[in-house]
mmCIF file of C-alpha atoms in Angstrom:
data_model
loop_
_atom_site.group_PDB
_atom_site.id
_atom_site.type_symbol
_atom_site.label_atom_id
_atom_site.label_comp_id
_atom_site.label_asym_id
_atom_site.label_seq_id
_atom_site.Cartn_x
_atom_site.Cartn_y
_atom_site.Cartn_z
ATOM 1 C CA MET A 167 -67.196 -55.905 83.209
ATOM 2 C CA MET A 168 -69.940 -54.413 81.066
ATOM 3 C CA ASN A 169 -69.671 -54.902 77.297
ATOM 4 C CA LEU A 170 -70.405 -51.449 75.875
ATOM 5 C CA GLU A 171 -70.979 -52.697 72.319
ATOM 6 C CA GLN A 172 -73.615 -55.185 73.518
ATOM 7 C CA PHE A 173 -75.291 -52.528 75.675
ATOM 8 C CA ILE A 174 -75.507 -50.099 72.737
ATOM 9 C CA SER A 175 -76.774 -52.861 70.448
ATOM 10 C CA LYS A 176 -79.485 -53.941 72.826
ATOM 11 C CA TYR A 177 -80.669 -50.686 74.385
ATOM 12 C CA VAL A 178 -79.648 -47.828 72.095
ATOM 13 C CA THR A 179 -79.584 -48.805 68.420
ATOM 14 C CA GLU A 180 -81.598 -52.015 68.765
ATOM 15 C CA ARG A 181 -79.581 -53.597 65.952
ATOM 16 C CA ASP A 182 -76.746 -56.096 65.898
ATOM 17 C CA SER A 183 -74.522 -54.527 63.274
ATOM 18 C CA SER A 184 -73.424 -51.167 61.983
ATOM 19 C CA LEU A 185 -75.336 -49.561 59.149
ATOM 20 C CA PHE A 186 -71.968 -49.375 57.381
ATOM 21 C CA ALA A 187 -71.006 -53.048 57.883
ATOM 22 C CA LYS A 188 -72.380 -54.211 54.526
ATOM 23 C CA ASP A 189 -70.665 -51.390 52.603
ATOM 24 C CA ILE A 190 -67.372 -52.044 54.381
ATOM 25 C CA GLN A 191 -67.632 -55.746 53.585
ATOM 26 C CA ASN A 192 -68.548 -55.101 49.932
ATOM 27 C CA ASN A 193 -65.579 -52.734 49.535
ATOM 28 C CA SER A 194 -63.087 -54.690 51.610
ATOM 29 C CA ALA A 195 -60.595 -55.200 48.759
ATOM 30 C CA ALA A 196 -60.537 -51.493 47.863
ATOM 31 C CA LEU A 197 -60.239 -50.477 51.521
ATOM 32 C CA THR A 198 -57.409 -52.949 52.079
ATOM 33 C CA LYS A 199 -55.562 -51.547 49.053
ATOM 34 C CA ALA A 200 -56.090 -47.971 50.276
ATOM 35 C CA ILE A 201 -55.169 -48.521 53.950
ATOM 36 C CA CYS A 202 -52.970 -51.614 54.424
ATOM 37 C CA GLY A 203 -49.352 -50.669 55.051
ATOM 38 C CA LYS A 204 -50.089 -46.927 54.928
ATOM 39 C CA SER A 205 -49.391 -44.262 57.525
ATOM 40 C CA MET A 206 -52.472 -42.542 58.943
ATOM 41 C CA LEU A 207 -52.963 -39.251 60.754
ATOM 42 C CA VAL A 208 -56.335 -38.708 62.416
ATOM 43 C CA ILE A 209 -56.966 -35.211 63.757
ATOM 44 C CA GLY A 210 -59.789 -35.051 66.288
ATOM 45 C CA GLY A 211 -59.476 -38.806 66.707
ATOM 46 C CA ALA A 212 -60.575 -38.935 70.348
ATOM 47 C CA GLY A 213 -64.115 -37.823 69.541
ATOM 48 C CA SER A 214 -67.016 -40.095 68.679
ATOM 49 C CA ILE A 215 -66.684 -39.832 64.892
ATOM 50 C CA GLY A 216 -62.881 -39.877 64.830
ATOM 51 C CA SER A 217 -62.603 -42.892 67.129
ATOM 52 C CA SER A 218 -65.214 -44.796 65.107
ATOM 53 C CA PHE A 219 -63.259 -44.007 61.928
ATOM 54 C CA ILE A 220 -60.067 -45.286 63.558
ATOM 55 C CA LYS A 221 -61.691 -48.541 64.672
ATOM 56 C CA ALA A 222 -63.113 -49.101 61.194
ATOM 57 C CA CYS A 223 -59.723 -48.466 59.553
ATOM 58 C CA LEU A 224 -57.643 -50.605 61.909
ATOM 59 C CA GLN A 225 -59.131 -53.807 60.520
ATOM 60 C CA PHE A 226 -57.270 -52.974 57.287
ATOM 61 C CA HIS A 227 -53.861 -52.880 59.034
ATOM 62 C CA PRO A 228 -52.265 -49.473 58.516
ATOM 63 C CA LYS A 229 -48.528 -49.494 59.289
ATOM 64 C CA ALA A 230 -48.738 -46.354 61.446
ATOM 65 C CA LEU A 231 -51.464 -44.469 63.285
ATOM 66 C CA VAL A 232 -50.941 -41.016 64.745
ATOM 67 C CA VAL A 233 -53.920 -39.520 66.573
ATOM 68 C CA VAL A 234 -54.013 -35.816 67.415
ATOM 69 C CA ASP A 235 -56.628 -34.357 69.741
ATOM 70 C CA VAL A 236 -56.705 -31.578 72.334
ATOM 71 C CA ASN A 237 -58.714 -33.869 74.619
ATOM 72 C CA GLU A 238 -55.975 -35.674 76.553
ATOM 73 C CA ASN A 239 -58.482 -37.733 78.557
ATOM 74 C CA GLY A 240 -60.233 -38.746 75.350
ATOM 75 C CA LEU A 241 -56.914 -39.887 73.872
ATOM 76 C CA ALA A 242 -56.181 -41.943 76.987
ATOM 77 C CA GLU A 243 -59.632 -43.531 76.795
ATOM 78 C CA LEU A 244 -59.209 -44.271 73.077
ATOM 79 C CA THR A 245 -55.822 -45.870 73.730
ATOM 80 C CA ARG A 246 -57.220 -48.026 76.559
ATOM 81 C CA ASP A 247 -60.150 -49.041 74.374
ATOM 82 C CA LEU A 248 -57.976 -49.975 71.384
ATOM 83 C CA ARG A 249 -55.460 -51.920 73.454
ATOM 84 C CA SER A 250 -58.060 -53.775 75.517
ATOM 85 C CA THR A 251 -60.430 -54.758 72.703
ATOM 86 C CA LYS A 252 -59.910 -58.435 71.948
ATOM 87 C CA GLY A 253 -58.777 -58.994 68.370
ATOM 88 C CA MET A 254 -58.235 -55.282 67.661
ATOM 89 C CA TYR A 255 -55.190 -54.648 65.484
ATOM 90 C CA VAL A 256 -53.120 -51.709 66.721
ATOM 91 C CA PRO A 257 -49.950 -50.915 64.755
ATOM 92 C CA ASP A 258 -46.632 -50.903 66.594
ATOM 93 C CA ASP A 259 -46.271 -47.313 65.403
ATOM 94 C CA TYR A 260 -49.301 -45.961 67.288
ATOM 95 C CA VAL A 261 -48.820 -42.509 68.795
ATOM 96 C CA PRO A 262 -51.518 -40.356 70.441
ATOM 97 C CA TYR A 263 -50.562 -36.668 70.688
ATOM 98 C CA PRO A 264 -52.538 -34.275 72.937
ATOM 99 C CA ILE A 265 -51.824 -31.234 70.761
ATOM 100 C CA ASN A 266 -53.728 -28.649 68.750
ATOM 101 C CA TYR A 267 -53.273 -29.021 65.000
ATOM 102 C CA ALA A 268 -53.120 -25.225 64.621
ATOM 103 C CA GLN A 269 -49.978 -24.914 66.768
ATOM 104 C CA LEU A 270 -46.351 -24.951 65.654
ATOM 105 C CA VAL A 271 -45.696 -28.191 67.555
ATOM 106 C CA PHE A 272 -48.151 -29.968 65.225
ATOM 107 C CA GLU A 273 -46.246 -28.748 62.180
ATOM 108 C CA LYS A 274 -42.977 -29.970 63.748
ATOM 109 C CA MET A 275 -44.470 -33.404 64.400
ATOM 110 C CA PHE A 276 -45.913 -33.589 60.876
ATOM 111 C CA ARG A 277 -42.603 -32.665 59.234
ATOM 112 C CA SER A 278 -40.565 -34.992 61.470
ATOM 113 C CA ARG A 279 -42.689 -37.922 60.301
ATOM 114 C CA GLY A 280 -42.304 -37.003 56.630
ATOM 115 C CA GLY A 281 -46.033 -36.582 56.108
ATOM 116 C CA PHE A 282 -48.713 -39.257 55.980
ATOM 117 C CA ASP A 283 -50.391 -41.359 53.307
ATOM 118 C CA ILE A 284 -53.843 -40.754 54.803
ATOM 119 C CA VAL A 285 -54.979 -37.659 56.720
ATOM 120 C CA ALA A 286 -58.467 -37.441 58.204
ATOM 121 C CA ASN A 287 -59.633 -34.357 60.102
ATOM 122 C CA PHE A 288 -62.568 -34.812 62.464
ATOM 123 C CA SER A 289 -61.759 -31.920 64.774
ATOM 124 C CA ALA A 290 -64.709 -29.635 65.274
ATOM 125 C CA HIS A 291 -66.668 -27.613 67.749
ATOM 126 C CA LYS A 292 -69.967 -29.407 67.200
ATOM 127 C CA HIS A 293 -71.929 -28.608 70.309
ATOM 128 C CA VAL A 294 -71.563 -24.833 70.403
ATOM 129 C CA ARG A 295 -74.837 -22.967 70.100
ATOM 130 C CA SER A 296 -74.341 -19.793 68.110
ATOM 131 C CA GLU A 297 -76.457 -17.721 70.468
ATOM 132 C CA LYS A 298 -74.446 -18.807 73.520
ATOM 133 C CA ASP A 299 -71.816 -16.054 73.499
ATOM 134 C CA ILE A 300 -69.453 -14.299 71.139
ATOM 135 C CA TYR A 301 -66.337 -16.088 72.454
ATOM 136 C CA SER A 302 -67.794 -19.533 71.794
ATOM 137 C CA VAL A 303 -68.724 -18.444 68.286
ATOM 138 C CA GLU A 304 -65.203 -17.128 67.721
ATOM 139 C CA ALA A 305 -63.700 -20.428 68.946
ATOM 140 C CA LEU A 306 -66.029 -22.356 66.627
ATOM 141 C CA LEU A 307 -65.031 -20.249 63.602
ATOM 142 C CA GLN A 308 -61.353 -20.391 64.505
ATOM 143 C CA ASN A 309 -61.313 -24.193 64.809
ATOM 144 C CA ASN A 310 -63.844 -25.252 62.178
ATOM 145 C CA VAL A 311 -63.049 -22.719 59.450
ATOM 146 C CA LEU A 312 -59.855 -20.706 59.824
ATOM 147 C CA ASN A 313 -57.569 -23.450 61.179
ATOM 148 C CA ALA A 314 -58.966 -26.227 58.977
ATOM 149 C CA LYS A 315 -56.603 -25.654 56.072
#
């Protein structure tokens, strides 16, 4: 099986470690205090930025991780990746939800869990070109501005 991290290291970034690795190491005590034993909600967690954030945070052992994303396939891939990565800590209370954070079902889920200690929102329409069409622009504004309360 191909090791994706090694492939990226060798052929894409041409470096062995993250540009953030030194900062994470230097601030390990503060990050542990902020994350360890806390409940986390990551909105847009199946995307590239959200999933990287999750992987960086998991090393500090949150007690719960809830990931919300409209991309059900992305959530499945994230879950497979987390559970199959050797040495990756995944809390027992890990729940991926394929829901839209602007819908009533999100509010129900949020209230039923009594809120979260940490909430990170990475949901965004990032690849929409404004000249594409008016409906794409409306979707971008709806998601990135109006629903991001």
